[in-house]
Tab-separated table of C-alpha atoms (C1' of nucleotides) in Angstrom:
chain	number	residue	atom	x	y	z
A	1	MET	CA	-13.168	-21.688	-17.340
A	2	ARG	CA	-13.298	-25.011	-15.406
A	3	SER	CA	-15.850	-23.846	-12.978
A	4	THR	CA	-18.533	-20.533	-12.241
A	5	ALA	CA	-17.233	-18.092	-10.150
A	6	GLU	CA	-20.266	-18.935	-8.066
A	7	ALA	CA	-19.347	-22.493	-7.606
A	8	ARG	CA	-15.774	-21.282	-6.717
A	9	ARG	CA	-16.915	-19.117	-4.171
A	10	ALA	CA	-19.053	-21.990	-2.405
A	11	THR	CA	-15.618	-24.272	-2.169
A	12	VAL	CA	-13.483	-21.332	-0.814
A	13	LEU	CA	-16.105	-20.628	1.782
A	14	ASN	CA	-15.746	-24.240	2.901
A	15	ALA	CA	-12.390	-24.270	2.931
A	16	ALA	CA	-12.160	-21.010	4.913
A	17	VAL	CA	-14.610	-21.954	7.529
A	18	SER	CA	-12.243	-24.813	8.095
A	19	ALA	CA	-8.744	-22.956	8.257
A	20	PHE	CA	-10.258	-19.824	10.019
A	21	ALA	CA	-11.552	-22.156	12.830
A	22	ARG	CA	-8.464	-23.532	13.358
A	23	THR	CA	-6.105	-20.824	13.519
A	24	GLY	CA	-8.400	-17.769	13.643
A	25	PHE	CA	-8.709	-14.689	11.498
A	26	HIS	CA	-5.091	-12.907	11.855
A	27	ALA	CA	-3.089	-16.126	12.039
A	28	THR	CA	-4.652	-17.715	8.885
A	29	PRO	CA	-3.070	-16.307	5.492
A	30	VAL	CA	-5.326	-16.177	2.626
A	31	THR	CA	-2.528	-18.557	1.152
A	32	ALA	CA	-3.746	-21.284	3.230
A	33	VAL	CA	-7.342	-21.094	2.101
A	34	ALA	CA	-6.295	-20.483	-1.161
A	35	ALA	CA	-4.443	-23.686	-1.024
A	36	ALA	CA	-6.901	-25.778	0.674
A	37	ALA	CA	-9.363	-24.871	-1.900
A	38	GLY	CA	-7.220	-25.805	-4.551
A	39	ILE	CA	-6.848	-22.388	-6.432
A	40	SER	CA	-4.393	-19.531	-6.178
A	41	GLU	CA	-4.440	-16.776	-3.765
A	42	ALA	CA	-4.741	-13.739	-6.174
A	43	TYR	CA	-7.885	-15.475	-7.436
A	44	VAL	CA	-9.513	-15.591	-3.906
A	45	PHE	CA	-8.973	-11.997	-3.472
A	46	ARG	CA	-10.832	-11.700	-7.112
A	47	LEU	CA	-13.772	-13.795	-5.596
A	48	PHE	CA	-14.025	-11.803	-2.474
A	49	ALA	CA	-13.449	-8.249	-0.914
A	50	GLY	CA	-10.327	-8.562	0.608
A	51	LYS	CA	-9.574	-11.075	3.819
A	52	LEU	CA	-11.892	-9.389	5.886
A	53	GLY	CA	-14.497	-9.686	3.090
A	54	LEU	CA	-13.664	-13.604	3.035
A	55	PHE	CA	-14.034	-13.852	6.836
A	56	VAL	CA	-17.878	-12.260	6.988
A	57	ALA	CA	-18.797	-14.371	3.955
A	58	ALA	CA	-17.264	-17.425	5.556
A	59	ALA	CA	-19.276	-16.338	9.023
A	60	GLY	CA	-22.393	-16.402	6.947
A	61	ALA	CA	-21.806	-19.579	5.500
A	62	CYS	CA	-20.963	-21.091	9.200
A	63	PHE	CA	-24.324	-20.016	10.760
A	64	GLU	CA	-26.207	-21.060	7.613
A	65	ARG	CA	-24.427	-24.436	8.320
A	66	ILE	CA	-25.529	-24.520	11.940
A	67	VAL	CA	-29.253	-23.933	11.189
A	68	VAL	CA	-28.962	-26.800	8.757
A	69	VAL	CA	-27.530	-29.000	11.574
A	70	LEU	CA	-30.050	-27.777	14.284
A	71	GLU	CA	-33.016	-28.266	11.687
A	72	ALA	CA	-31.763	-31.975	11.044
A	73	GLY	CA	-31.456	-32.663	14.751
A	74	ALA	CA	-35.169	-30.997	15.230
A	75	GLU	CA	-36.422	-33.037	12.482
A	76	ARG	CA	-35.206	-36.606	14.591
A	77	ALA	CA	-37.791	-34.835	17.507
A	78	GLY	CA	-40.824	-34.405	14.966
A	79	ASP	CA	-43.298	-31.992	16.562
A	80	ALA	CA	-42.902	-32.843	20.219
A	81	GLY	CA	-43.056	-30.618	22.883
A	82	PRO	CA	-40.696	-27.710	23.256
A	83	GLU	CA	-38.389	-29.573	25.840
A	84	GLU	CA	-38.081	-32.428	23.487
A	85	VAL	CA	-37.270	-30.289	20.487
A	86	LEU	CA	-34.612	-28.425	22.349
A	87	GLU	CA	-32.977	-31.748	23.485
A	88	ALA	CA	-32.611	-32.934	20.225
A	89	MET	CA	-31.195	-29.875	18.913
A	90	GLY	CA	-28.614	-30.081	21.729
A	91	ASP	CA	-27.691	-33.633	20.760
A	92	ALA	CA	-27.150	-32.233	17.182
A	93	TYR	CA	-25.456	-29.003	18.217
A	94	ALA	CA	-23.607	-31.636	20.686
A	95	GLU	CA	-22.270	-33.511	17.583
A	96	LEU	CA	-20.093	-30.582	16.584
A	97	ILE	CA	-18.058	-31.468	19.254
A	98	ALA	CA	-16.768	-33.993	16.690
A	99	ASP	CA	-17.127	-31.830	13.445
A	100	ARG	CA	-15.104	-29.153	15.179
A	101	ASP	CA	-15.269	-26.413	12.325
A	102	LEU	CA	-18.485	-24.932	13.035
A	103	LEU	CA	-17.782	-24.655	16.701
A	104	LEU	CA	-14.425	-23.015	16.411
A	105	PHE	CA	-15.207	-20.586	13.787
A	106	GLN	CA	-17.838	-19.144	16.144
A	107	VAL	CA	-15.211	-18.799	19.030
A	108	GLN	CA	-12.888	-17.504	16.441
A	109	ALA	CA	-15.580	-14.814	14.862
A	110	GLN	CA	-16.246	-13.445	18.597
A	111	ALA	CA	-12.565	-12.684	19.041
A	112	VAL	CA	-12.431	-10.524	15.962
A	113	THR	CA	-15.509	-8.584	17.184
A	114	ASP	CA	-13.384	-5.526	17.491
A	115	VAL	CA	-14.027	-5.146	13.719
A	116	PRO	CA	-17.316	-3.802	13.119
A	117	GLU	CA	-17.965	-5.747	10.092
A	118	VAL	CA	-17.262	-9.172	12.098
A	119	ALA	CA	-19.595	-7.959	15.055
A	120	GLU	CA	-22.358	-7.200	12.529
A	121	ALA	CA	-21.805	-10.753	10.837
A	122	VAL	CA	-21.813	-12.386	14.627
A	123	ARG	CA	-25.037	-10.590	15.631
A	124	ALA	CA	-26.848	-11.477	12.344
A	125	GLY	CA	-25.877	-14.789	12.400
A	126	TYR	CA	-27.140	-15.459	16.157
A	127	LYS	CA	-29.919	-13.551	15.141
A	128	ARG	CA	-30.723	-16.269	12.501
A	129	VAL	CA	-29.776	-19.030	14.627
A	130	ALA	CA	-32.057	-17.600	17.814
A	131	THR	CA	-35.020	-16.888	15.953
A	132	PHE	CA	-35.142	-20.241	14.254
A	133	VAL	CA	-34.650	-22.267	17.652
A	134	ARG	CA	-37.330	-19.939	19.038
A	135	SER	CA	-39.578	-20.667	16.567
A	136	ARG	CA	-39.091	-24.559	15.629
A	137	SER	CA	-39.012	-25.266	19.301
A	138	GLY	CA	-41.651	-23.145	20.655
A	139	ALA	CA	-39.938	-22.721	23.885
A	140	SER	CA	-39.959	-19.840	26.540
A	141	ASP	CA	-37.323	-17.208	26.135
A	142	ALA	CA	-35.832	-18.715	29.210
A	143	GLN	CA	-35.646	-22.030	27.702
A	144	VAL	CA	-33.947	-20.417	24.864
A	145	GLN	CA	-31.490	-18.521	26.759
A	146	GLN	CA	-30.660	-21.717	28.798
A	147	PHE	CA	-29.776	-23.349	25.358
A	148	PHE	CA	-27.703	-20.748	24.213
A	149	ALA	CA	-26.041	-20.927	27.499
A	150	TYR	CA	-25.153	-24.397	27.450
A	151	GLY	CA	-24.167	-24.079	23.677
A	152	GLN	CA	-21.368	-21.579	24.767
A	153	LEU	CA	-20.408	-23.649	27.339
A	154	CYS	CA	-19.960	-26.646	24.814
A	155	HIS	CA	-17.295	-23.810	23.065
A	156	LEU	CA	-15.223	-23.473	26.241
A	157	ILE	CA	-15.364	-27.451	26.819
A	158	VAL	CA	-13.860	-27.911	23.171
A	159	THR	CA	-11.522	-25.045	22.893
A	160	ALA	CA	-9.951	-26.051	26.312
A	161	GLY	CA	-10.117	-29.916	25.785
A	162	LEU	CA	-11.857	-30.180	28.874
A	163	GLU	CA	-13.417	-33.745	27.659
A	164	GLN	CA	-9.843	-35.236	28.199
A	165	VAL	CA	-9.219	-33.736	31.619
A	166	PRO	CA	-10.462	-36.644	34.188
A	167	GLU	CA	-10.288	-34.211	37.199
A	168	PRO	CA	-13.372	-33.471	39.258
A	169	TRP	CA	-13.636	-29.875	38.331
A	170	ALA	CA	-13.698	-30.753	34.704
A	171	ARG	CA	-16.067	-33.777	34.894
A	172	ALA	CA	-18.458	-31.274	36.704
A	173	LEU	CA	-18.225	-28.583	33.475
A	174	THR	CA	-18.684	-31.389	31.209
A	175	ALA	CA	-21.359	-33.419	32.603
A	176	GLY	CA	-24.186	-34.424	30.432
A	177	ILE	CA	-22.610	-32.999	27.465
A	178	ARG	CA	-23.065	-35.637	24.938
A	179	HIS	CA	-20.836	-36.236	22.406
A	180	PRO	CA	-20.667	-39.142	19.635
B	1	MET	CA	17.181	1.556	38.052
B	2	ARG	CA	14.035	3.330	38.277
B	3	SER	CA	12.118	0.290	39.274
B	4	THR	CA	12.641	-3.563	40.067
B	5	ALA	CA	12.069	-5.774	37.183
B	6	GLU	CA	9.526	-7.590	39.139
B	7	ALA	CA	7.258	-4.816	39.619
B	8	ARG	CA	7.727	-3.742	35.898
B	9	ARG	CA	6.507	-7.212	35.153
B	10	ALA	CA	3.391	-6.612	36.881
B	11	THR	CA	2.416	-3.134	35.556
B	12	VAL	CA	3.170	-4.911	31.989
B	13	LEU	CA	1.237	-7.573	32.682
B	14	ASN	CA	-1.771	-5.262	33.500
B	15	ALA	CA	-0.969	-3.486	30.059
B	16	ALA	CA	-1.048	-6.860	28.476
B	17	VAL	CA	-4.332	-7.870	29.976
B	18	SER	CA	-5.908	-4.715	28.518
B	19	ALA	CA	-4.312	-4.806	24.647
B	20	PHE	CA	-4.753	-8.519	24.213
B	21	ALA	CA	-8.415	-8.239	25.434
B	22	ARG	CA	-9.338	-5.560	22.807
B	23	THR	CA	-7.512	-6.810	19.633
B	24	GLY	CA	-6.284	-10.426	20.652
B	25	PHE	CA	-3.081	-12.298	20.304
B	26	HIS	CA	-2.147	-12.017	16.727
B	27	ALA	CA	-3.282	-8.585	16.294
B	28	THR	CA	-1.915	-7.039	19.269
B	29	PRO	CA	2.084	-5.726	18.375
B	30	VAL	CA	4.152	-6.012	21.487
B	31	THR	CA	4.953	-2.386	20.695
B	32	ALA	CA	1.355	-1.590	21.695
B	33	VAL	CA	1.592	-3.363	25.135
B	34	ALA	CA	4.974	-2.066	25.668
B	35	ALA	CA	3.634	1.627	24.880
B	36	ALA	CA	0.953	1.294	27.188
B	37	ALA	CA	3.176	0.008	30.045
B	38	GLY	CA	5.235	3.120	29.430
B	39	ILE	CA	8.310	1.199	28.432
B	40	SER	CA	10.474	-0.068	25.210
B	41	GLU	CA	9.319	-3.133	22.953
B	42	ALA	CA	13.051	-4.481	23.548
B	43	TYR	CA	12.448	-4.595	27.445
B	44	VAL	CA	9.416	-6.186	27.349
B	45	PHE	CA	11.419	-9.209	25.278
B	46	ARG	CA	13.856	-9.193	28.233
B	47	LEU	CA	11.081	-9.431	30.748
B	48	PHE	CA	9.174	-11.941	29.161
B	49	ALA	CA	10.047	-15.007	27.080
B	50	GLY	CA	8.628	-13.661	23.723
B	51	LYS	CA	5.308	-12.657	22.725
B	52	LEU	CA	3.881	-16.031	23.617
B	53	GLY	CA	5.392	-16.071	27.028
B	54	LEU	CA	3.934	-12.622	27.688
B	55	PHE	CA	0.229	-14.204	26.876
B	56	VAL	CA	0.744	-16.938	28.643
B	57	ALA	CA	1.642	-14.707	31.946
B	58	ALA	CA	-1.250	-12.252	31.271
B	59	ALA	CA	-3.514	-15.267	31.080
B	60	GLY	CA	-2.204	-15.881	34.661
B	61	ALA	CA	-2.767	-12.759	35.990
B	62	CYS	CA	-6.247	-12.598	34.316
B	63	PHE	CA	-7.636	-15.771	36.034
B	64	GLU	CA	-6.032	-14.550	39.354
B	65	ARG	CA	-7.712	-11.353	39.202
B	66	ILE	CA	-11.002	-13.238	38.305
B	67	VAL	CA	-10.878	-14.854	41.474
B	68	VAL	CA	-10.295	-11.835	43.498
B	69	VAL	CA	-13.569	-10.461	41.695
B	70	LEU	CA	-15.648	-13.322	42.740
B	71	GLU	CA	-14.237	-13.763	45.951
B	72	ALA	CA	-15.268	-10.025	46.666
B	73	GLY	CA	-18.628	-10.903	45.317
B	74	ALA	CA	-18.972	-13.795	47.404
B	75	GLU	CA	-17.816	-11.800	50.627
B	76	ARG	CA	-21.228	-9.718	50.061
B	77	ALA	CA	-23.110	-13.094	50.771
B	78	GLY	CA	-21.072	-13.964	53.661
B	79	ASP	CA	-21.913	-17.393	54.623
B	80	ALA	CA	-25.478	-17.830	53.192
B	81	GLY	CA	-26.604	-21.315	50.927
B	82	PRO	CA	-24.799	-22.246	47.895
B	83	GLU	CA	-27.738	-20.428	45.732
B	84	GLU	CA	-27.282	-16.890	47.630
B	85	VAL	CA	-23.504	-17.103	47.307
B	86	LEU	CA	-23.423	-18.528	43.706
B	87	GLU	CA	-26.139	-15.430	42.863
B	88	ALA	CA	-23.535	-12.663	44.229
B	89	MET	CA	-20.720	-14.373	42.578
B	90	GLY	CA	-22.950	-13.871	39.481
B	91	ASP	CA	-23.510	-10.375	40.118
B	92	ALA	CA	-19.665	-9.836	40.604
B	93	TYR	CA	-19.083	-11.429	37.254
B	94	ALA	CA	-21.582	-9.657	35.615
B	95	GLU	CA	-19.845	-6.272	36.458
B	96	LEU	CA	-17.262	-7.275	34.082
B	97	ILE	CA	-19.527	-6.148	31.477
B	98	ALA	CA	-18.693	-2.672	32.327
B	99	ASP	CA	-14.706	-3.285	32.858
B	100	ARG	CA	-14.574	-5.621	29.929
B	101	ASP	CA	-10.759	-6.795	30.018
B	102	LEU	CA	-11.058	-9.681	32.228
B	103	LEU	CA	-14.163	-11.098	30.218
B	104	LEU	CA	-12.617	-10.195	26.839
B	105	PHE	CA	-9.347	-11.591	27.621
B	106	GLN	CA	-10.924	-14.811	28.242
B	107	VAL	CA	-12.424	-15.158	24.752
B	108	GLN	CA	-9.359	-14.034	23.147
B	109	ALA	CA	-7.450	-16.699	25.179
B	110	GLN	CA	-9.966	-19.690	23.841
B	111	ALA	CA	-9.432	-18.676	20.357
B	112	VAL	CA	-5.654	-19.016	20.641
B	113	THR	CA	-5.908	-22.378	22.194
B	114	ASP	CA	-4.375	-24.485	18.971
B	115	VAL	CA	-1.212	-23.036	20.561
B	116	PRO	CA	-0.982	-25.885	23.359
B	117	GLU	CA	0.937	-23.690	26.092
B	118	VAL	CA	-2.087	-21.314	25.642
B	119	ALA	CA	-4.596	-24.280	25.713
B	120	GLU	CA	-2.690	-25.441	29.068
B	121	ALA	CA	-2.973	-22.062	30.638
B	122	VAL	CA	-6.879	-21.983	29.800
B	123	ARG	CA	-7.204	-25.120	31.384
B	124	ALA	CA	-5.397	-23.940	34.540
B	125	GLY	CA	-7.309	-20.732	34.903
B	126	TYR	CA	-10.498	-22.452	34.673
B	127	LYS	CA	-9.387	-24.998	36.906
B	128	ARG	CA	-8.474	-22.044	39.497
B	129	VAL	CA	-11.751	-20.642	38.660
B	130	ALA	CA	-13.987	-23.752	38.978
B	131	THR	CA	-12.366	-25.231	42.150
B	132	PHE	CA	-12.836	-21.999	43.973
B	133	VAL	CA	-16.572	-21.529	42.611
B	134	ARG	CA	-17.078	-24.933	44.023
B	135	SER	CA	-15.613	-24.752	47.353
B	136	ARG	CA	-16.649	-21.360	48.163
B	137	SER	CA	-19.751	-21.801	47.475
B	138	GLY	CA	-20.369	-25.175	48.501
B	139	ALA	CA	-22.730	-25.453	45.240
B	140	SER	CA	-23.425	-28.837	43.678
B	141	ASP	CA	-21.915	-29.956	40.131
B	142	ALA	CA	-24.792	-29.064	38.304
B	143	GLN	CA	-25.077	-25.431	39.879
B	144	VAL	CA	-21.485	-25.011	39.041
B	145	GLN	CA	-21.988	-25.988	35.542
B	146	GLN	CA	-24.705	-23.823	35.044
B	147	PHE	CA	-22.729	-21.092	36.815
B	148	PHE	CA	-20.057	-21.406	34.207
B	149	ALA	CA	-22.762	-21.911	31.194
B	150	TYR	CA	-24.328	-18.163	31.722
B	151	GLY	CA	-20.939	-17.217	32.438
B	152	GLN	CA	-20.047	-17.947	28.955
B	153	LEU	CA	-23.431	-16.678	27.572
B	154	CYS	CA	-22.242	-13.523	29.272
B	155	HIS	CA	-19.216	-13.680	26.873
B	156	LEU	CA	-21.572	-13.900	23.794
B	157	ILE	CA	-23.515	-11.025	25.123
B	158	VAL	CA	-20.669	-8.682	25.472
B	159	THR	CA	-18.654	-9.437	22.185
B	160	ALA	CA	-21.737	-9.400	20.196
B	161	GLY	CA	-22.694	-6.363	21.986
B	162	LEU	CA	-26.287	-7.888	22.126
B	163	GLU	CA	-27.246	-5.180	25.282
B	164	GLN	CA	-27.691	-2.720	22.690
B	165	VAL	CA	-29.795	-4.795	20.388
B	166	PRO	CA	-33.767	-4.164	21.281
B	167	GLU	CA	-35.002	-7.006	18.991
B	168	PRO	CA	-36.884	-9.721	21.121
B	169	TRP	CA	-34.026	-12.506	20.249
B	170	ALA	CA	-31.344	-10.536	21.685
B	171	ARG	CA	-33.865	-9.447	24.561
B	172	ALA	CA	-34.317	-13.173	25.156
B	173	LEU	CA	-30.619	-14.065	25.264
B	174	THR	CA	-29.650	-11.097	27.540
B	175	ALA	CA	-32.748	-11.246	29.977
B	176	GLY	CA	-31.834	-11.265	33.556
B	177	ILE	CA	-28.137	-10.646	32.875
B	178	ARG	CA	-27.415	-7.950	35.186
B	179	HIS	CA	-25.175	-5.130	34.558
B	180	PRO	CA	-24.188	-1.793	36.467
C	1	DG	C1'	-11.709	-17.656	-36.594
C	2	DA	C1'	-12.015	-12.956	-34.972
C	3	DT	C1'	-13.900	-10.389	-30.718
C	4	DG	C1'	-15.029	-9.998	-26.016
C	5	DT	C1'	-15.689	-11.750	-21.478
C	6	DT	C1'	-14.767	-14.610	-17.593
C	7	DT	C1'	-11.634	-17.890	-15.136
C	8	DG	C1'	-7.339	-18.298	-13.529
C	9	DT	C1'	-1.951	-17.378	-12.019
C	10	DG	C1'	2.945	-15.930	-11.624
C	11	DA	C1'	5.666	-12.672	-9.942
C	12	DG	C1'	5.899	-8.771	-7.797
C	13	DT	C1'	5.555	-4.789	-3.953
C	14	DG	C1'	5.420	-2.854	0.404
C	15	DC	C1'	4.785	-2.973	4.878
C	16	DA	C1'	4.113	-4.525	9.593
C	17	DC	C1'	6.052	-6.847	13.104
C	18	DA	C1'	8.456	-10.536	16.091
C	19	DC	C1'	12.934	-10.641	17.599
C	20	DT	C1'	18.168	-9.275	18.421
C	21	DT	C1'	22.063	-6.691	19.561
C	22	DA	C1'	25.106	-3.177	21.103
C	23	DC	C1'	25.340	0.008	24.024
C	24	DA	C1'	24.064	3.415	27.725
C	25	DA	C1'	22.750	5.009	32.380
C	26	DA	C1'	21.348	3.758	37.182
C	27	DC	C1'	22.625	1.933	41.335
C	28	DA	C1'	25.394	-1.309	44.498
C	29	DT	C1'	29.489	-2.744	46.929
C	30	DG	C1'	34.446	-3.079	48.156
D	1	DC	C1'	36.110	5.570	42.512
D	2	DA	C1'	36.616	1.466	40.478
D	3	DT	C1'	33.943	-2.663	39.319
D	4	DG	C1'	30.008	-5.362	38.739
D	5	DT	C1'	25.070	-5.874	38.029
D	6	DT	C1'	20.314	-4.437	36.824
D	7	DT	C1'	17.718	-1.563	34.328
D	8	DG	C1'	16.757	0.585	30.226
D	9	DT	C1'	16.601	1.780	24.961
D	10	DA	C1'	17.990	3.162	19.571
D	11	DA	C1'	18.525	0.992	15.857
D	12	DG	C1'	18.497	-2.532	13.339
D	13	DT	C1'	17.186	-7.449	10.689
D	14	DG	C1'	14.535	-10.779	8.537
D	15	DT	C1'	10.490	-12.630	7.544
D	16	DG	C1'	5.785	-13.345	6.501
D	17	DC	C1'	1.781	-11.741	4.595
D	18	DA	C1'	-1.889	-8.686	2.326
D	19	DC	C1'	-2.801	-7.128	-1.762
D	20	DT	C1'	-1.831	-5.818	-6.895
D	21	DC	C1'	-0.654	-6.134	-11.598
D	22	DA	C1'	0.353	-7.938	-16.270
D	23	DC	C1'	-0.691	-11.740	-18.583
D	24	DA	C1'	-2.775	-16.425	-20.062
D	25	DA	C1'	-5.824	-19.466	-21.156
D	26	DA	C1'	-10.664	-21.428	-21.470
D	27	DC	C1'	-15.307	-20.370	-23.122
D	28	DA	C1'	-18.955	-17.779	-25.729
D	29	DT	C1'	-21.143	-15.501	-29.647
D	30	DC	C1'	-21.294	-13.720	-34.224
DNA sequence: GATGTTTGTGAGTGCACACTTACAAACATG
DNA sequence: CATGTTTGTAAGTGTGCACTCACAAACATC
């Protein structure tokens, strides 16, 4: 026994978020996750209920980490007004353009919502994030909605690689989106 | 010879957009597209350069149809001011919540942007749409950006099924998004 | 140190699916 | 109506991958 099952699950989930973020649910073999986590494929299947169970658990971990990122960002704004806190959270979220895992995983999860378990996990995740943003910032419904709208735009920018496109239409879409 | 190859390609592309929209690139077997188009799998492979070629062609057809939808929407606003035209285009786009194919295909395409050919097709598609929205409405960069941000929010709402969620956080995200 | 439990793996099994090939029928053209 | 071309398919082939199982080693407890 080198490690407890619970600790293994945590490292596997980190590997899973990264792997699924890059190649998506169906194109990511469990072998790849197992290799990234440094254990055998068979043991991954003992730790999680099938590939789907692994993906759903990874979704939970992903949204958990997103809340942590936003919380850290909000901390930098202290207890200023809603606009300032939202702005700080936006900056924090924009940092995910560099460390793409959390951003891309959401895109991948949205693409598998034809599987009911995944759809449920996505709803649960956004519920966590939305209620946190709302309560931590004290912003209005419309402001929260705008926050998520531009967050989703961020997903498009990253997946399509629009930061690299110098043409005017792409500059218009990426304007004001700050990255580190 | 029941049909010309070009006509076949068109019907296959329609079937492909629908099929890929629902289950995505990797989880959609070419057999499914062929069956929906009413021809054999082998012939699909003769009409298109592999599954990837089919998907890329379907992406082209998808964005083409999106421009048509937006154009029809803009037509209803005539040549009013930018805000009015954008509003009309927004209404037209929101109708895609009902006929989900065009909306979901974009989500699926964004999820396969690790394949360079798909990334390129997505960029080309959004270039078409963005330049059209810009020139047809005469709106500012910031307005166009906002248009796309809320469009992407629309994708989240549909994939996660948030219209069906009565809780306050979901209502906040879906507020003002009009569906028929 | 014998027994039980948890952690871990190697070697399979079966199936789904991308892609090919060999062949047939419909149509055109002289 | 012979010859060539395009449209179409049935029946494979090979491979990748989800998932299982039998078995082994580390650890705990008495």
